[in-house]
Short mmCIF file of C-alpha atoms in Angstrom, two decimals:
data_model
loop_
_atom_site.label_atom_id
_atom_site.label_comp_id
_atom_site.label_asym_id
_atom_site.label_seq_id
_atom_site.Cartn_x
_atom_site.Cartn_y
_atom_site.Cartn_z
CA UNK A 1 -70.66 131.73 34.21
CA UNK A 2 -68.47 129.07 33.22
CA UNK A 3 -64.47 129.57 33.22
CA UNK A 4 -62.82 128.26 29.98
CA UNK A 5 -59.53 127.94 28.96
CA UNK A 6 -58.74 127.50 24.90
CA UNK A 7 -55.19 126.87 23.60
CA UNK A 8 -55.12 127.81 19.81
CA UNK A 9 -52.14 128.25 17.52
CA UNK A 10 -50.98 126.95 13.93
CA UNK A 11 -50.30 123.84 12.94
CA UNK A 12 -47.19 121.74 14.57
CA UNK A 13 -47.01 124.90 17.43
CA UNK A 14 -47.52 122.43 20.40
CA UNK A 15 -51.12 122.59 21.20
CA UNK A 16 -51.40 119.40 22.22
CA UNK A 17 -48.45 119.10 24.54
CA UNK A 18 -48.97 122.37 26.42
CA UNK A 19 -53.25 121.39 27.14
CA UNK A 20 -52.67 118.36 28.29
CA UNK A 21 -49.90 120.01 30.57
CA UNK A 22 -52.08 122.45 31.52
CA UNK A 23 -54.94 119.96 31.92
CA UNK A 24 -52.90 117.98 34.59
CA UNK A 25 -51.95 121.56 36.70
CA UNK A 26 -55.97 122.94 36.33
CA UNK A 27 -57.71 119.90 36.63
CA UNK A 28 -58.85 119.96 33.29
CA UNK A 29 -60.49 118.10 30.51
CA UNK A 30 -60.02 118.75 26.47
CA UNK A 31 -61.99 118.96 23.48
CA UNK A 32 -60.54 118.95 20.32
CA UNK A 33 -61.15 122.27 17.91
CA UNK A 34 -59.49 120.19 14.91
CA UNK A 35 -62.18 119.41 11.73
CA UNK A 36 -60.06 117.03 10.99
CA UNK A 37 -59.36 115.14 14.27
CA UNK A 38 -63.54 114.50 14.88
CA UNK A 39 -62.89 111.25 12.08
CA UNK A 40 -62.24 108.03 13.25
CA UNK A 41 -59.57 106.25 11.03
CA UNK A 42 -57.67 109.95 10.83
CA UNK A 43 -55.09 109.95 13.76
CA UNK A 44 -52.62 109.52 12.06
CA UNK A 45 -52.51 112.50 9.08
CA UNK A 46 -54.81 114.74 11.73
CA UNK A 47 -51.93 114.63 14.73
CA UNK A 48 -54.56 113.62 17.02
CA UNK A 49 -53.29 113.09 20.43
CA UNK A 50 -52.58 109.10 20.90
CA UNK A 51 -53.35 107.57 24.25
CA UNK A 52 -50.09 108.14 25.77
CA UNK A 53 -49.99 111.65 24.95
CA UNK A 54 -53.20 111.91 26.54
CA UNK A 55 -51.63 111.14 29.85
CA UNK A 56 -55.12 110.06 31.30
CA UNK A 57 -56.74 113.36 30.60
CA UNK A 58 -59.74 112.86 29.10
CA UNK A 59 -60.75 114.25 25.20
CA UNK A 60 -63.61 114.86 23.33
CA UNK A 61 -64.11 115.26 20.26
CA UNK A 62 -61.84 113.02 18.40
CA UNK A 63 -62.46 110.02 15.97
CA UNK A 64 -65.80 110.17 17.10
CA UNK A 65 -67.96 111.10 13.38
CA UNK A 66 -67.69 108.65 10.09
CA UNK A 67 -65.09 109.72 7.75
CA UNK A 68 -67.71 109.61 4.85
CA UNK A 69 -70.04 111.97 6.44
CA UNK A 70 -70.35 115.54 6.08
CA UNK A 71 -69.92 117.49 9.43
CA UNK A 72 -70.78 121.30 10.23
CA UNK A 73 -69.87 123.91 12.27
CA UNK A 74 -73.30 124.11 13.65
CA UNK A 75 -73.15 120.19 14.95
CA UNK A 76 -69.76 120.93 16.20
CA UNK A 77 -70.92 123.60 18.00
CA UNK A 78 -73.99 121.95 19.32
CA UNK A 79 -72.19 119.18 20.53
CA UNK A 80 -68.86 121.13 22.10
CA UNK A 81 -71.31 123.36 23.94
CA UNK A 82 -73.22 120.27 25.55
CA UNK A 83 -69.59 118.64 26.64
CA UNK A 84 -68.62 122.10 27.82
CA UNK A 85 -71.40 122.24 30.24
CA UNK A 86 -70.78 119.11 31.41
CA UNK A 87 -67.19 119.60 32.43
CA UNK A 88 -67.89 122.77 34.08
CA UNK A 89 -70.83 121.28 35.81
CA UNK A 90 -68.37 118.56 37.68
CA UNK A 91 -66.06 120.88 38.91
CA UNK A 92 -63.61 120.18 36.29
CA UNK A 93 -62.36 122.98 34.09
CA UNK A 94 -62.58 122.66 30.04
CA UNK A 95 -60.11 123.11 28.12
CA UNK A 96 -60.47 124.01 24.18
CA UNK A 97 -57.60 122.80 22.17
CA UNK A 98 -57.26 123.06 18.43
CA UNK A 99 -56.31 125.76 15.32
CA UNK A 100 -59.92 125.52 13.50
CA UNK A 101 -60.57 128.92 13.91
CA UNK A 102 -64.34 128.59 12.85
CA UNK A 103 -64.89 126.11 15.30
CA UNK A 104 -63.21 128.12 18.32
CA UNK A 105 -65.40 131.17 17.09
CA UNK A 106 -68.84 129.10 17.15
CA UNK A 107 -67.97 128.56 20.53
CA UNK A 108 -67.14 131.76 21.92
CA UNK A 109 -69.22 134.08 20.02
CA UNK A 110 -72.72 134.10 19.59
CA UNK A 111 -72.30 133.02 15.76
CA UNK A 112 -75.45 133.19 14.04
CA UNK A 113 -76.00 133.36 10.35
CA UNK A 114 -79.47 131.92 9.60
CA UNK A 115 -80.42 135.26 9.42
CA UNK A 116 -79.17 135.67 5.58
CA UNK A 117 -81.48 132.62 5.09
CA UNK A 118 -80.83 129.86 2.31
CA UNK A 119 -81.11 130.11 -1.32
CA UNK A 120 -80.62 127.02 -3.36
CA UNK A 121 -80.77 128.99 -6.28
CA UNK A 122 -77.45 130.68 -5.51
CA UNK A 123 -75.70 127.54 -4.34
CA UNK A 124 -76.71 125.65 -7.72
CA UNK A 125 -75.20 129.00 -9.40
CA UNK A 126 -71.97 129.14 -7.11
CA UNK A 127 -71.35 125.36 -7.54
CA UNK A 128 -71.49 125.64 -11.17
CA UNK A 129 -68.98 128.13 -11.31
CA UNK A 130 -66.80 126.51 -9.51
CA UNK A 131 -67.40 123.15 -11.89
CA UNK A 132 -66.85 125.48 -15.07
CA UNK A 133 -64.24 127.51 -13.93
CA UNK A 134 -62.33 126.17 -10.73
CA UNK A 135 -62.06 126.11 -7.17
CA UNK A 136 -59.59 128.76 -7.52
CA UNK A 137 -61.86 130.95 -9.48
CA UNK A 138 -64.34 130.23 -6.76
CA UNK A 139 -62.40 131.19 -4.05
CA UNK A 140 -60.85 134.63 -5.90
CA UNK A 141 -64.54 135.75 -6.00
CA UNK A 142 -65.47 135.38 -2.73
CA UNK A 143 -61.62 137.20 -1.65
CA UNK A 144 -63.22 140.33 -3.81
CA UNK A 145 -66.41 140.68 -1.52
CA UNK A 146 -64.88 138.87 2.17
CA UNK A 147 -60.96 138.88 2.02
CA UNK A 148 -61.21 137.59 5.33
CA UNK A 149 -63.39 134.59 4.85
CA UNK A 150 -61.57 133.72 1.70
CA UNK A 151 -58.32 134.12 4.16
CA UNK A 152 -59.56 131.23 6.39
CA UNK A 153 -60.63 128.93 3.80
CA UNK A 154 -58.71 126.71 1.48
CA UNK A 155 -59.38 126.70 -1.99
CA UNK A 156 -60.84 122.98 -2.04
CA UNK A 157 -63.26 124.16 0.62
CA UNK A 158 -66.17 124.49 -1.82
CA UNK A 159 -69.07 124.20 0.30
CA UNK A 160 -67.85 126.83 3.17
CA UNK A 161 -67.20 129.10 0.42
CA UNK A 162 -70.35 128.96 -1.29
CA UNK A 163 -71.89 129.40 2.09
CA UNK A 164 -69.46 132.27 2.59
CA UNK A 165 -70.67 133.85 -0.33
CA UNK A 166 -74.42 133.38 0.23
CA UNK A 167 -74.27 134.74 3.21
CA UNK A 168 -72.69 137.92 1.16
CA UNK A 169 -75.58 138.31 -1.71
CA UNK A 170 -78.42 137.28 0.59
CA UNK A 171 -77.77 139.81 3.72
CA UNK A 172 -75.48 142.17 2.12
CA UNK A 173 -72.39 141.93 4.17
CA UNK A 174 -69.35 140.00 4.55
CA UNK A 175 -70.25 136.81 7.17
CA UNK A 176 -66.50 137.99 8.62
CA UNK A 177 -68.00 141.40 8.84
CA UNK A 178 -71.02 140.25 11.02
CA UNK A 179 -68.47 138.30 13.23
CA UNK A 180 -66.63 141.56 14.26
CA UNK A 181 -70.22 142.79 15.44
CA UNK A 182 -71.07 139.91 17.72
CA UNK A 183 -69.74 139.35 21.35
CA UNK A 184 -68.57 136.46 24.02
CA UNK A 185 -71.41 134.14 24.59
CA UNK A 186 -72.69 136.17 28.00
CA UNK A 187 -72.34 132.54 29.86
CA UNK A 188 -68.58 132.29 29.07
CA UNK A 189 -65.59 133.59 30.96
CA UNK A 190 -62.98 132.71 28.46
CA UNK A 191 -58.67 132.31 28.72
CA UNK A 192 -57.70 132.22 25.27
CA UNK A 193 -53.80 131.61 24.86
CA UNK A 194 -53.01 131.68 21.31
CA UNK A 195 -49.42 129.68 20.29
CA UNK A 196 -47.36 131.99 17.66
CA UNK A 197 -44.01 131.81 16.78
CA UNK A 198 -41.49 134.50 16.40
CA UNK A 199 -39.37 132.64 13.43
CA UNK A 200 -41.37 131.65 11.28
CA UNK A 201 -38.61 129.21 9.73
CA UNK A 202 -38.24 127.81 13.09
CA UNK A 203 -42.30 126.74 12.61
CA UNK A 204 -41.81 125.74 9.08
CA UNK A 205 -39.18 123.54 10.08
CA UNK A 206 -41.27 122.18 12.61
CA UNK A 207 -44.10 121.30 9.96
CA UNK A 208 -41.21 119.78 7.87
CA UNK A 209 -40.23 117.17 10.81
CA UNK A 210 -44.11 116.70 11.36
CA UNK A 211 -44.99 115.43 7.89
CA UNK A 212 -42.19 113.03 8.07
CA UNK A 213 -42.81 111.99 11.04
CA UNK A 214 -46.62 111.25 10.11
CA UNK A 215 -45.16 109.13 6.56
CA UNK A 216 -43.01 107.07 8.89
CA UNK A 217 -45.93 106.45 11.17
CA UNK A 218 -47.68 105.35 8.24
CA UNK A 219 -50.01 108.04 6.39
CA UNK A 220 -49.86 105.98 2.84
CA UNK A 221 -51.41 103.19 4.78
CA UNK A 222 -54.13 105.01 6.49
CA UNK A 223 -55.63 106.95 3.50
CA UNK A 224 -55.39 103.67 1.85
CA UNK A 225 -57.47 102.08 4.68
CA UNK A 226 -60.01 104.83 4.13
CA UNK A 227 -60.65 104.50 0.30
CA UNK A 228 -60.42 100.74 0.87
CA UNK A 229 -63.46 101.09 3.42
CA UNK A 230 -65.29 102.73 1.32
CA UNK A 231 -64.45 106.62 2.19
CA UNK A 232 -65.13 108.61 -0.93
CA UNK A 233 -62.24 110.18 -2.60
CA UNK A 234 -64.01 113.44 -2.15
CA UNK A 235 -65.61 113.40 0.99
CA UNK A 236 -65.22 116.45 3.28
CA UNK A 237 -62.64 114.18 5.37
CA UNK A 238 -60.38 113.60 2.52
CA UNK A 239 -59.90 117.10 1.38
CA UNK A 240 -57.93 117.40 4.90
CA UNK A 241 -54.15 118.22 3.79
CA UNK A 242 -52.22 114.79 3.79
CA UNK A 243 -55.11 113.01 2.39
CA UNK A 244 -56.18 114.97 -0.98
CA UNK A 245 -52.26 114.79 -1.93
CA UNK A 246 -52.16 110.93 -0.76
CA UNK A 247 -54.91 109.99 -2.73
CA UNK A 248 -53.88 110.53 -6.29
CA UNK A 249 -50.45 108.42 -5.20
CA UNK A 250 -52.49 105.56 -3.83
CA UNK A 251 -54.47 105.26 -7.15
CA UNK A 252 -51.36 105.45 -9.12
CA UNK A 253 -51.77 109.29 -10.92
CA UNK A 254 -48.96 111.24 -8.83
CA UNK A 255 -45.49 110.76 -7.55
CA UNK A 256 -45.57 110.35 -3.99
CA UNK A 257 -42.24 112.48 -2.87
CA UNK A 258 -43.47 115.23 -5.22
CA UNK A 259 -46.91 114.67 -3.04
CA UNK A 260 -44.93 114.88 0.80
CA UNK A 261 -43.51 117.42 -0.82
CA UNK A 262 -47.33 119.34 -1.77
CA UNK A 263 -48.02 118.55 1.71
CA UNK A 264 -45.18 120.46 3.19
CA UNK A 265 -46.03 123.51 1.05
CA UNK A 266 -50.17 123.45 1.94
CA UNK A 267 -49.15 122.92 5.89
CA UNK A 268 -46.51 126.41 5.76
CA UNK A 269 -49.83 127.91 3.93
CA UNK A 270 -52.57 126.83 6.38
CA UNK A 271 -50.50 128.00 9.34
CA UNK A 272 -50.19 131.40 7.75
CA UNK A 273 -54.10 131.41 7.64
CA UNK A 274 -54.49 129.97 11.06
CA UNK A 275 -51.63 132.84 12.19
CA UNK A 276 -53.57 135.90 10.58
CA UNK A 277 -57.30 134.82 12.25
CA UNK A 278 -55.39 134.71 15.61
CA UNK A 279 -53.46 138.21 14.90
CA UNK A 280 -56.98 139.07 14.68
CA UNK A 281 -58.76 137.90 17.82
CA UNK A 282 -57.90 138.89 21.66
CA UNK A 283 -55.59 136.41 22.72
CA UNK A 284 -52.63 135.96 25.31
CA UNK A 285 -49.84 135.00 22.72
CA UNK A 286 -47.39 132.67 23.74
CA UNK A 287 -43.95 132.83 21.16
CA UNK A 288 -43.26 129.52 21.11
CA UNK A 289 -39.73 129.81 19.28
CA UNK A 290 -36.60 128.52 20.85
CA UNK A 291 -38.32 126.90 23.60
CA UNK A 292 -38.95 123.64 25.54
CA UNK A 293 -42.38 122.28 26.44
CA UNK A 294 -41.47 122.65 29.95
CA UNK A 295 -40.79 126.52 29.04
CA UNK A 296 -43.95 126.68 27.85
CA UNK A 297 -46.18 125.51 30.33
CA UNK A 298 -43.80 128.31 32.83
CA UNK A 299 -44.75 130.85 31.23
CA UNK A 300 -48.69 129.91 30.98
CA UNK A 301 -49.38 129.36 34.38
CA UNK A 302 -47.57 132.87 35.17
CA UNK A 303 -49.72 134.76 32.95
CA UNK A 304 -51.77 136.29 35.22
CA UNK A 305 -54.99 135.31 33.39
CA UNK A 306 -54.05 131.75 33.58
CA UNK A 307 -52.74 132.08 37.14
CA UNK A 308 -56.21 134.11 38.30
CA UNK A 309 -57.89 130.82 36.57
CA UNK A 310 -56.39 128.34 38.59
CA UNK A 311 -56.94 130.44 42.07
CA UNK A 312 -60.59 131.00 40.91
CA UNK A 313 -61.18 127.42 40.58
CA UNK A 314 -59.62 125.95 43.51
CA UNK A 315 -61.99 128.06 45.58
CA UNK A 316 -65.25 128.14 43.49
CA UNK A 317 -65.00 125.24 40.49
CA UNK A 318 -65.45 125.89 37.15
CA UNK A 319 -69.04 127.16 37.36
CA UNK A 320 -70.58 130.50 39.10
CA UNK A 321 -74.35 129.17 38.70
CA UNK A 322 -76.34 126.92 37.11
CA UNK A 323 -77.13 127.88 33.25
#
């Protein structure tokens, strides 16, 4: 059985901060749960922890894929798993960090949807749609049959939805209503602290400071260094938010405060999604309003959870038996 410890939240919450804190008090190591952050060249728009930040801890996960290639949730998981094992299996304990909800659920739950098969058929149908009519239209017919799924995923997510909605017409059921029937991986022994915030201005503002932060830091100039290396304009990495509104700027077609701006509004509207999956899972919730980093990482180690963790792997490691 291998202990586990994931740190979730929205965007701009302090993930980052409080795992590596909690990396350096459980003898820990972190891999990313970001779809973004797994591009090299992103580190910037993505918030991916820099080297200093990292404190010595190591990460996984992050700019390690080509930003022009497409990247699933079934490589993720493939990979995660492996690095997961790994950790665990040198006494150290792993440390999930990241707001991708489908990622954290491909590694916790035994997520398996090849039963509803493929049908290229349906995907040539779907995509049409969605080329005749809109992503919007696209995703307002997959909210009619999954609400939930369609909840999770943006509208320029085309290819999850389509898969969302295969999944619906092929096994008849929601792929969100399968999830609610599945369980914790049996090898697992999970900590999940989930990151919410009680005002949710005091988050938005925090978003606000973020996005200018990232344009001082140079955002304009990294999107521009993607495209310029020969990143497709609509490649799965470039739909990420800061990068689809950059990208019309760059090429001249938009105004770029009216873009920082766009990027404001789509952050406040991702962490609302990332808020309602984690309303919905079993989490130790954290409200991270009003409060100092140093705050935070008090009252994680005293949950008792966290605090059982640490005493469980001082005297055992991070691993019951081999798996």
């Amino acid at each position: 059985m291998i202990k586990l410890l994931v740190i979730t939240g929205p965007t701009a919450s302090g993930k980052t901060g409080l795992g590596v804190a909690l990396a350096e008090k459980l003898d820990g190591e972190i891999i990313s749960a970001d779809s973004m952050q797994i591009y090299k060249g992103m580190e910037i728009g993505t918030a991916a922890a820099t080297a200093e930040e990292r404190r010595g801890i190591p990460h996984y996960m992050i700019a390690c894929k080509d930003p022009a290639e497409e990247y699933s949730v079934s490589a993720y998981r493939q990979e995660a798993e492996g690095i997961i094992k790994d950790i665990a299996r040198r006494g150290k304990l792993p440390i999930v960090v990241g707001g991708t909800g489908m990622y954290i659920d491909a590694l916790l739950y035994d997520m398996n949807y090849s039963s509803a098969g493929k049908n290229e058929e349906l995907r040539r149908e779907f995509a049409a749609f969605a080329e005749e009519n809109g992503t919007q239209a696209l995703h307002d017919r997959l909210r009619q049959v999954d609400p939930e799924s369609a909840e999770k995923l943006h509208k320029n997510d085309v290819k999850r939805i389509i898969r969302a909605l295969e999944i619906f017409y092929l096994s008849g059921s929601s792929k969100s209503s399968q999830r609610q029937e599945i369980k914790i991986k049996p090898y697992l022994s999970p900590v999940i602290i989930s990151l919410e915030c009680s005002d949710r201005q005091y988050l938005y503002d925090r978003i606000d400071r973020r996005v200018d932060s990232m344009m001082q830091q140079g955002l304009p100039d990294e999107v521009r260094a993607l495209l310029d290396a020969g990143v497709p304009a609509d490649a799965q990495s470039m739909k990420a938010i800061g990068y689809r509104q950059l990208v019309p700027c760059l090429l001249g077609e938009a105004d770029l405060g009216q873009a920082v701006e766009q990027i404001k509004k789509e952050s406040r509207h991702y962490a609302k999604r990332q808020l309602t999956w984690m309303r919905r899972r079993d989490c130790l919730r954290l409200d991270i309003a009003g409060k100092t980093a140093e705050q935070l990482l008090s009252e994680a180690l005293d949950l008792p959870p966290v605090a059982a963790l640490g005493a469980t792997l001082t005297q055992n490691g991070c691993m019951d038996k081999e798996i």
